[in-house]
Short mmCIF file of C-alpha atoms and ligand atoms in Angstrom, two decimals:
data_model
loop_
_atom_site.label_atom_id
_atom_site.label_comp_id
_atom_site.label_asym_id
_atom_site.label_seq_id
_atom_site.Cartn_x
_atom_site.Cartn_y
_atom_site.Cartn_z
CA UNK A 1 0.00 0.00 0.00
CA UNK A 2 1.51 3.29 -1.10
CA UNK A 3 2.11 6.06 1.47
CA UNK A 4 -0.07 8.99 1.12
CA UNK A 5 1.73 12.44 1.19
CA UNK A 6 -0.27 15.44 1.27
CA UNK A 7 2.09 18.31 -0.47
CA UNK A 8 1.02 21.75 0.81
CA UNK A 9 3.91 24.16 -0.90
CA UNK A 10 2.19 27.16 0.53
CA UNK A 11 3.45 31.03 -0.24
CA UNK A 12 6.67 32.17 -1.46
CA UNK A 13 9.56 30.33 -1.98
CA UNK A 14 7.89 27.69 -0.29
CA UNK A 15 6.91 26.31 -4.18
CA UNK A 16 10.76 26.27 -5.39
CA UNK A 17 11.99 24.50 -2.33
CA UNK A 18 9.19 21.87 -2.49
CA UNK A 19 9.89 20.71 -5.73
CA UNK A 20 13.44 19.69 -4.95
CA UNK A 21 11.62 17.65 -2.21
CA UNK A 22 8.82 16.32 -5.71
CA UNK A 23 11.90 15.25 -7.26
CA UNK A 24 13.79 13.25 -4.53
CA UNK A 25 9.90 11.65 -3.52
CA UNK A 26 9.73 10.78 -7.62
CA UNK A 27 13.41 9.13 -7.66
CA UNK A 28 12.39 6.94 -4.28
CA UNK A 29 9.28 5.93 -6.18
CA UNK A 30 10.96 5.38 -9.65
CA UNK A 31 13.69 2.44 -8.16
CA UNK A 32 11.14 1.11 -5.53
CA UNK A 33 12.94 2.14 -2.78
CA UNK A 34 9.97 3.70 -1.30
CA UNK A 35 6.06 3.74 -2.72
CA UNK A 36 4.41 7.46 -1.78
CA UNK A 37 1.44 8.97 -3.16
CA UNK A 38 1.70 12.69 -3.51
CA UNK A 39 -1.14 15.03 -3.99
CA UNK A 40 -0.75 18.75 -4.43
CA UNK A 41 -2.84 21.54 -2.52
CA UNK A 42 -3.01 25.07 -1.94
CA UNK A 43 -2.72 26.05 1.70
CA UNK A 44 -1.90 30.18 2.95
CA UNK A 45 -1.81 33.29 1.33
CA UNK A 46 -2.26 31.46 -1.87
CA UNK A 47 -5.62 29.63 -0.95
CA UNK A 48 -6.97 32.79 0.39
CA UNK A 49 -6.25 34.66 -3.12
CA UNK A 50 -7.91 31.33 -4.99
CA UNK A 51 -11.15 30.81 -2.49
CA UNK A 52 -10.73 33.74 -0.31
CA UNK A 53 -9.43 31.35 2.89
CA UNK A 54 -5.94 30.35 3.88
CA UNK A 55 -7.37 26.62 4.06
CA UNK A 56 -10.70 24.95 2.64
CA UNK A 57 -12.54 22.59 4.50
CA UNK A 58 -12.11 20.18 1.80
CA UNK A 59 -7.94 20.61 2.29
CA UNK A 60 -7.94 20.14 5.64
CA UNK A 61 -10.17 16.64 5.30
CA UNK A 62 -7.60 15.49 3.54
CA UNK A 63 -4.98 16.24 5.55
CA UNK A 64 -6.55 14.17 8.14
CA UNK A 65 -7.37 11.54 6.37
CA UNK A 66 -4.23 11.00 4.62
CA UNK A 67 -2.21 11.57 8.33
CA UNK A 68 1.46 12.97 6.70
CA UNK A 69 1.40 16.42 5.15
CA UNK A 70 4.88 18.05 3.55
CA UNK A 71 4.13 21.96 4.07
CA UNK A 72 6.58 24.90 2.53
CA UNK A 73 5.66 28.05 3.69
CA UNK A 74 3.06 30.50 4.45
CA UNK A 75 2.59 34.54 4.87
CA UNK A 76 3.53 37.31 3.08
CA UNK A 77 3.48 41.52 2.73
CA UNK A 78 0.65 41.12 0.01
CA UNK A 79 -2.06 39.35 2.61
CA UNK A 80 -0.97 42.21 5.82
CA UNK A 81 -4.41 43.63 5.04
CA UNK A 82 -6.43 40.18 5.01
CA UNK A 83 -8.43 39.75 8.01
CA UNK A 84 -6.83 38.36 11.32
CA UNK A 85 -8.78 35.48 11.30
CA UNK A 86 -7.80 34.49 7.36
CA UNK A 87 -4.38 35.06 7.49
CA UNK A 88 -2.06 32.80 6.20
CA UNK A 89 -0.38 31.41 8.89
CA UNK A 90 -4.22 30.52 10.02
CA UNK A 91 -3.58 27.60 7.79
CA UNK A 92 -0.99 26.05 10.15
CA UNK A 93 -2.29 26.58 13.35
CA UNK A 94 -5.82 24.84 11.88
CA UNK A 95 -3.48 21.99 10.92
CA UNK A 96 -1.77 21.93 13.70
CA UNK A 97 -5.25 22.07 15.78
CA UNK A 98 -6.65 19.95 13.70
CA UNK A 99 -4.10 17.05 13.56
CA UNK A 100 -3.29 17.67 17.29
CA UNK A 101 0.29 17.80 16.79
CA UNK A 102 1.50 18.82 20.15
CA UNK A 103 5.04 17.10 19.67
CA UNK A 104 7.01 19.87 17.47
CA UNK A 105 11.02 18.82 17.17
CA UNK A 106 13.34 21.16 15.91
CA UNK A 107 17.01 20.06 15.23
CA UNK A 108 19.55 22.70 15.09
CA UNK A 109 23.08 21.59 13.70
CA UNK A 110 25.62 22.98 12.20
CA UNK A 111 28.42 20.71 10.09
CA UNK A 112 31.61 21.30 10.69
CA UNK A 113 32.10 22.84 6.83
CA UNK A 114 29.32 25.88 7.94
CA UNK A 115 30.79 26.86 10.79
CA UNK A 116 32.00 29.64 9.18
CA UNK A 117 28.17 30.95 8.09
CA UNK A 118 27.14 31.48 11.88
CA UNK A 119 26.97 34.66 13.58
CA UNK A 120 28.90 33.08 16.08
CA UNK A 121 32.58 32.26 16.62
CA UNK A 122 32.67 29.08 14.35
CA UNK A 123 34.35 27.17 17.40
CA UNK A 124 31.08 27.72 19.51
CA UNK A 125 28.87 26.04 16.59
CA UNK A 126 31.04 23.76 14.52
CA UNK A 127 29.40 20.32 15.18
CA UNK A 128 26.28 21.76 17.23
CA UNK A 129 23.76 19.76 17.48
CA UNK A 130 20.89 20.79 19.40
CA UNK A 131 17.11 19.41 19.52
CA UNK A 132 14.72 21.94 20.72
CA UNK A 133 11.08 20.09 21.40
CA UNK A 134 8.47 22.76 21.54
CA UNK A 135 5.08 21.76 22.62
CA UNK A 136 2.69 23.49 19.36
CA UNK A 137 -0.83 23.17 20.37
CA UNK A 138 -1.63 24.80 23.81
CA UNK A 139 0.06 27.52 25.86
CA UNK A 140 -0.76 31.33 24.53
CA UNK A 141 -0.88 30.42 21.15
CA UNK A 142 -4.27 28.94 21.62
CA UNK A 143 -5.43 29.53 25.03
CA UNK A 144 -8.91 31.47 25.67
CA UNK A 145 -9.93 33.88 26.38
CA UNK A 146 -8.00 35.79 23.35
CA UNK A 147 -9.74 39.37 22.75
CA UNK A 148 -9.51 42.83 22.03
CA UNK A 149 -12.25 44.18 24.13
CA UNK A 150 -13.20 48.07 24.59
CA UNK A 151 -13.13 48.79 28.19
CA UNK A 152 -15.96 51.03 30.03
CA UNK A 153 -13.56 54.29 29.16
CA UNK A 154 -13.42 53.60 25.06
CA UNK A 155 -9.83 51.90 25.44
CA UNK A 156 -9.05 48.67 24.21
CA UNK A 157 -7.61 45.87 26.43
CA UNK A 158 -5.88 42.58 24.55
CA UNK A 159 -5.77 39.43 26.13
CA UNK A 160 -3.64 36.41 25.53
CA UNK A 161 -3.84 33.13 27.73
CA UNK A 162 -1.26 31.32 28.64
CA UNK A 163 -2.54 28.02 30.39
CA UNK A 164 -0.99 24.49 30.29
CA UNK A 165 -2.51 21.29 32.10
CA UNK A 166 -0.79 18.98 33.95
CA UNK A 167 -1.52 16.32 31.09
CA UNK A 168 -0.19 18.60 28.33
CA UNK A 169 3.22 19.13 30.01
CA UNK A 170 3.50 15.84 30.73
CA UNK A 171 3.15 14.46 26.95
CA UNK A 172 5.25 17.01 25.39
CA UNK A 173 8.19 16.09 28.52
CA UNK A 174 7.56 12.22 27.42
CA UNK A 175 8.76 13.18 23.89
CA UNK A 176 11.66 15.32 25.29
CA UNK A 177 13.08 12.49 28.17
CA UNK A 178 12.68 9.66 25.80
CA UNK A 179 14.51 11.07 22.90
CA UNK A 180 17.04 12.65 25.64
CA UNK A 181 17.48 9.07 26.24
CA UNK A 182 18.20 8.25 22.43
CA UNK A 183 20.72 10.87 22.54
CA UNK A 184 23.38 12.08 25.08
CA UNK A 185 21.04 11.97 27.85
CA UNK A 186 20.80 15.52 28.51
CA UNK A 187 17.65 17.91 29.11
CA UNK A 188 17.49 21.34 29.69
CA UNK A 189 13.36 22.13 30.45
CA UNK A 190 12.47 25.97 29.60
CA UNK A 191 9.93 27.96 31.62
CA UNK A 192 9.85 30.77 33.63
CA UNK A 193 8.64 29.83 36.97
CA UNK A 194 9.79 32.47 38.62
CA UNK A 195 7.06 34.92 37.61
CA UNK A 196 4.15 32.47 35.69
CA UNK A 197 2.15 30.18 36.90
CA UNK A 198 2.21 27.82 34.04
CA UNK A 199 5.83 27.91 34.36
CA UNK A 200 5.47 26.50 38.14
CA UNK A 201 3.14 23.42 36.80
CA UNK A 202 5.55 22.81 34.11
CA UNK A 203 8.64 22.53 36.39
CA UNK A 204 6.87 20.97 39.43
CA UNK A 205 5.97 17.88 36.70
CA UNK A 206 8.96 18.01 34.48
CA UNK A 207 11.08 17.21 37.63
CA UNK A 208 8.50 14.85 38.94
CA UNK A 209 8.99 12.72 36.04
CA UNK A 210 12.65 13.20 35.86
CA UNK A 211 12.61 11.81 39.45
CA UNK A 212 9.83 8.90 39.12
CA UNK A 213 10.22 7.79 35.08
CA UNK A 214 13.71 9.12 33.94
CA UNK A 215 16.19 9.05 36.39
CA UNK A 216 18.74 7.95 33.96
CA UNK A 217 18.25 11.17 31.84
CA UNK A 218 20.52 13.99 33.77
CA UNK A 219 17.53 16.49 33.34
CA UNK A 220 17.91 20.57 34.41
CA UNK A 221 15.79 23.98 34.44
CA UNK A 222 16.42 26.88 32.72
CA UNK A 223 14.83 30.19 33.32
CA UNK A 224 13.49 31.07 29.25
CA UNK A 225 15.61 34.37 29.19
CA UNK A 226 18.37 33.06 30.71
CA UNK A 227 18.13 29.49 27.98
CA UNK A 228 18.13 32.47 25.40
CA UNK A 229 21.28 33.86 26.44
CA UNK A 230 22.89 30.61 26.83
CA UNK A 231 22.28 29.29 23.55
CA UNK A 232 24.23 32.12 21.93
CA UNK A 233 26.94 31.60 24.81
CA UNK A 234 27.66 28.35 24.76
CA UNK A 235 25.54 26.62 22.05
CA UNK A 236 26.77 23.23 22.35
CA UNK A 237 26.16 22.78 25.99
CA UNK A 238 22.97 21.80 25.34
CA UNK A 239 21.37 18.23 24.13
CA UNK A 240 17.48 18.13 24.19
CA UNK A 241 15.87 21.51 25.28
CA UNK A 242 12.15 21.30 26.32
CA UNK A 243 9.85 24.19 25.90
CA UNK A 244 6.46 25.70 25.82
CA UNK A 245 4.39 26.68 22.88
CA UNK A 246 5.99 30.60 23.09
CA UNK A 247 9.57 29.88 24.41
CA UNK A 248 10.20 27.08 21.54
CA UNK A 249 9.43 29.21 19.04
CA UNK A 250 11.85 32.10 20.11
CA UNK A 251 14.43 29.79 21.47
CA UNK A 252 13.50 27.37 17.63
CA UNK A 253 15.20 30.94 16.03
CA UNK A 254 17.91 31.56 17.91
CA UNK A 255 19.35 27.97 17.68
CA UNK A 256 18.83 28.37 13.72
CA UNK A 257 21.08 31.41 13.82
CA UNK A 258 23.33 29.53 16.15
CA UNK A 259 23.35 26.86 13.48
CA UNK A 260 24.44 29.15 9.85
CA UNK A 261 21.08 29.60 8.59
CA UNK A 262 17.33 29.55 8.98
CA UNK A 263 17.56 27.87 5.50
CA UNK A 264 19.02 24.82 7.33
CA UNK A 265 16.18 24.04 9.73
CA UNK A 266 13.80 21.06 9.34
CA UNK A 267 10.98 20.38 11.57
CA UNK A 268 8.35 17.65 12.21
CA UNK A 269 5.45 18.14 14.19
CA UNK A 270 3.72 14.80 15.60
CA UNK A 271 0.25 13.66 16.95
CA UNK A 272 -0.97 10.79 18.63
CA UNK A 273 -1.02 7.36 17.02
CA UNK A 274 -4.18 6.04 16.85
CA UNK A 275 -5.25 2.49 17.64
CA UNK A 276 -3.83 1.39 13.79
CA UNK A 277 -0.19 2.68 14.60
CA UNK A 278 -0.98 5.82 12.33
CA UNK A 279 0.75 8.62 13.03
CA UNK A 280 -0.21 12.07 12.32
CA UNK A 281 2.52 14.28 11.10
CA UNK A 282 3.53 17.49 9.41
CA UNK A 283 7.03 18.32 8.04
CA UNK A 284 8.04 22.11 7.49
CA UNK A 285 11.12 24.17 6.97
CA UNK A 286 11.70 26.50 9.97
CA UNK A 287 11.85 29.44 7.77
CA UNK A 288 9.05 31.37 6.80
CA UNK A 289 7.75 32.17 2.80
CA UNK A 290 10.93 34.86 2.39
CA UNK A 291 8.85 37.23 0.12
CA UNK A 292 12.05 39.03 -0.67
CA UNK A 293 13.77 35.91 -2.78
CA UNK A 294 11.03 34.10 -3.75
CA UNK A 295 11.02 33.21 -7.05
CA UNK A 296 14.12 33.95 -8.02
CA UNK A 297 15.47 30.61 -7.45
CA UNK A 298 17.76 31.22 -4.78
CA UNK A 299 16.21 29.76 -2.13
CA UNK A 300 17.96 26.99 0.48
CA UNK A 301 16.13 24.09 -0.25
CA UNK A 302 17.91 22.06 2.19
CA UNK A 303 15.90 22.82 5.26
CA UNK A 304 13.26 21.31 3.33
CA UNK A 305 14.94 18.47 2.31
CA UNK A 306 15.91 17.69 6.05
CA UNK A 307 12.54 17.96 6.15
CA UNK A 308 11.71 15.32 4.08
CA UNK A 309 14.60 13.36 5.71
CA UNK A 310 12.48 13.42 8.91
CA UNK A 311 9.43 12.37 7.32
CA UNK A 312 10.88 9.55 6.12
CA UNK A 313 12.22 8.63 9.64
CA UNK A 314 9.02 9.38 11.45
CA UNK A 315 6.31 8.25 8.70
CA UNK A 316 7.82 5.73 6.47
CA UNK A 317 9.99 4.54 9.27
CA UNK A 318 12.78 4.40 6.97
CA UNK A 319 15.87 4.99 9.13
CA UNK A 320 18.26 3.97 6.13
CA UNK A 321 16.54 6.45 3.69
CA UNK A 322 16.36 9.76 6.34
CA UNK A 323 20.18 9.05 6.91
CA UNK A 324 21.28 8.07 3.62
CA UNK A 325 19.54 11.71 2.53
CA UNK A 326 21.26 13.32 5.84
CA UNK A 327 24.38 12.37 4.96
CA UNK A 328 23.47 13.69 0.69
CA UNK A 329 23.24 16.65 2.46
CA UNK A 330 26.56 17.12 4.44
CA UNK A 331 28.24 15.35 1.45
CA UNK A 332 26.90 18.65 -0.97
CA UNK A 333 28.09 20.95 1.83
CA UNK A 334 31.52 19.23 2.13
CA UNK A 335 32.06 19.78 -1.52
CA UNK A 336 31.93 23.30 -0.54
CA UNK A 337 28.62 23.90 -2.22
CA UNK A 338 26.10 27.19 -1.05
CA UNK A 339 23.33 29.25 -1.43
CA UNK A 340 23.81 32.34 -1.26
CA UNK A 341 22.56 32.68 2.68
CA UNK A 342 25.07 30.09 3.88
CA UNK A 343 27.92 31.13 1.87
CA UNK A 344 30.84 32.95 3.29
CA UNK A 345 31.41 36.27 2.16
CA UNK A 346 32.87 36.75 -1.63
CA UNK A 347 32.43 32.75 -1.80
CA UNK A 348 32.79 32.11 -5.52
CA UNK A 349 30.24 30.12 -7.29
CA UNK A 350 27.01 30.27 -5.38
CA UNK A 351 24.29 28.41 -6.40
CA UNK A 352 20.44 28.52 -6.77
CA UNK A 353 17.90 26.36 -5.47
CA UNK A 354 17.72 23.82 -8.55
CA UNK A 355 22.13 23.24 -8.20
CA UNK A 356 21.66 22.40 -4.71
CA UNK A 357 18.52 20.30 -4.72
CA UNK A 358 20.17 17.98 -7.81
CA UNK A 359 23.63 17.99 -6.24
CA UNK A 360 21.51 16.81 -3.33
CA UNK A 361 19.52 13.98 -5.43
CA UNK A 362 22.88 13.20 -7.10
CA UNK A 363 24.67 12.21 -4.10
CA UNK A 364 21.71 10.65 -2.50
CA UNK A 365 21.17 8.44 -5.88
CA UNK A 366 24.97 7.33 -4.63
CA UNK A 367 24.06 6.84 -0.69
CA UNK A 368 21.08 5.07 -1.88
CA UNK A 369 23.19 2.26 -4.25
CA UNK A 370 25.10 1.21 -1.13
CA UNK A 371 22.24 0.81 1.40
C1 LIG B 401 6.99 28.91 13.51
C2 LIG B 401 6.40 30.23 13.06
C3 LIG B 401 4.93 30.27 13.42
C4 LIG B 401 4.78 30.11 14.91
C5 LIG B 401 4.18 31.53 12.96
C6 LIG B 401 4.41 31.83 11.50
C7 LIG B 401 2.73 31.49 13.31
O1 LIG B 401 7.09 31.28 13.61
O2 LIG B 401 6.49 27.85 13.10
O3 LIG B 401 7.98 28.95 14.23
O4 LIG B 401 4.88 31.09 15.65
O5 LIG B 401 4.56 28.99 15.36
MG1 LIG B 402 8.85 30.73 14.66
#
């Protein structure tokens, strides 16, 4: 039975980076190594200008049904006047909603030949490698009430929840501990309990299960500003970091930057598995729809081929393929290959989006001869 893949390219350069991704899913389906079905859909800015909504009904019934969804991209200057609730980036949080895909990981490393791209002193970064695991469907993204409300003197008051149950912390810590475990045993939880309430909860059961479930896993708490500051201090100190809905996306960024590039960043966001071992997923590039490039071919496509690589870990369960395409990857980048945001400065030879998603394919055609 063939995989279904539901391909939502979104806005921006999300539609040249996802075709390097259509052309490594067509190669694994040409030699057999892998049997996907891919169907195509509009999702953001994009949907809104085609039915006037960043999402249809009809979209997002597929995405359920078919459980594993490849997105690009969403948002863009040219929908800042659409209204709040059809904005583009409506179309992942409904996904994310939808799917309940509470489990978001975020890998941040940086190969030893891109040290040089970081911000940072390229002995902080060079062989980082960093998991953030950012809980994606509570906290103050979604928590109610969320208002603008006139007050009795004409002003306006906005409100923003942030509220976390016990049972929410404690699925999105089971993710972090047990791939802690998988890794160097090391996890640094994010919260700030020193002035939020939510932040108490999440450390009071965080260490609870440390202490009851995970003893092996040497587990520690960070203060959010303070994890902030230590990421661009001493980067590779950390293993897994746990996080909150808010905190994991801020901290998500600043381990990118840490890392060379936002153009690097992969990301899979997981549900539960139902009771026939499904499991719902969505695969995305960190960065956003990059208005200012798109189009022009530029673009990084390798944050969405690590993205890919991740599906095919989590979804396929094809451990051979997601690190025979890692390692197509690093290859490329040892060869000294670059788009233009990862190259060093008057690097000779960049090269667009379509180079580096065929160098890519190239050398994973190679990985994939001596699996
Ligand atoms: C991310 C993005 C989104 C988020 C935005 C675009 C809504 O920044 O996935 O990190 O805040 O979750
Ligand atoms: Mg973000």
């Amino acid at each position: 039975m063939p995989h279904d893949i539901l391909l939502l390219p979104g806005d921006g350069i999300g539609h040249e980076v996802m075709l390097e991704a259509e052309a490594i899913i067509a190669f694994l389906n040409e030699t057999g190594l892998a049997d996907v079905r891919t169907e195509r859909d509009l999702a953001g800015g994009t949907a809104y200008d085609a039915i006037g909504a960043p999402m249809s009904d009809a979209t997002m019934a597929k995405a359920l049904r078919c459980g594993t969804v490849l997105f690009g991209a969403v948002g863009g200057d040219q929908w800042d006047h659409v209204p709040y609730a059809l904005r583009p980036e409506v179309a992942f949080m409904r996904l994310r909603k939808e799917m309940d895909l509470f489990a978001n990981l975020r890998p941040a490393i940086c190969p030893p030949a891109l040290a040089g791209a970081s911000s940072l002193k390229a002995e902080l970064v060079e062989g980082l490698d960093v998991m953030i695991v950012r809980e994606l469907t509570g906290g103050v993204y979604f928590g109610e009430p969320k208002e603008i409300v006139t007050l009795e003197n004409g002003r306006r008051r906005a409100v923003d929840t942030q509220c976390y149950d016990e049972d929410e912390i404690e699925r999105i810590a089971r993710v972090a501990f047990d791939l802690a475990g998988k890794r160097q045993g090391r996890l640094a939880s994010v919260e700030k309990s020193n002035v939020m309430k939510s932040g108490l909860l999440w450390r009071q059961t965080v260490t609870r299960m440390g202490r009851e479930d995970y003893a092996g896993v040497d587990l520690r708490h960070l203060l959010a500003d303070n994890c902030a500051m230590q990421l661009v201090r001493m980067p590779k100190q950390f293993d897994v970091i746990l996080a909150d809905n808010l905190f994991g996306d801020m901290l998500s960024d600043v381990a990118a930057m840490a890392a060379g590039s936002l153009g690097m960043l992969p990301s899979a966001s997981l549900g539960v598995r139902d009771a026939a071992g499904r499991l719902p997923a969505l695969y995305e590039p960190v960065h956003g729809s990059a208005p200012d490039i798109a189009g022009k071919g530029i673009a990084n496509p390798i944050a969405m081929i690590g993205s890919l690589a991740m599906l095919l870990r989590h979804s396929l369960e094809r451990e051979d393929l997601a690190a025979a395409l890692e390692r197509a990857v690093s290859q490329v980048l040892d060869q000294g290959l670059r788009t233009g945001d990862i190259a060093p400065q008057g690097h000779v030879g960049v090269v667009g989006t379509r180079v580096m998603g065929s160098a890519i394919l190239d050398a994973f055609r190679g990985a994939c001869e001596r699996l």
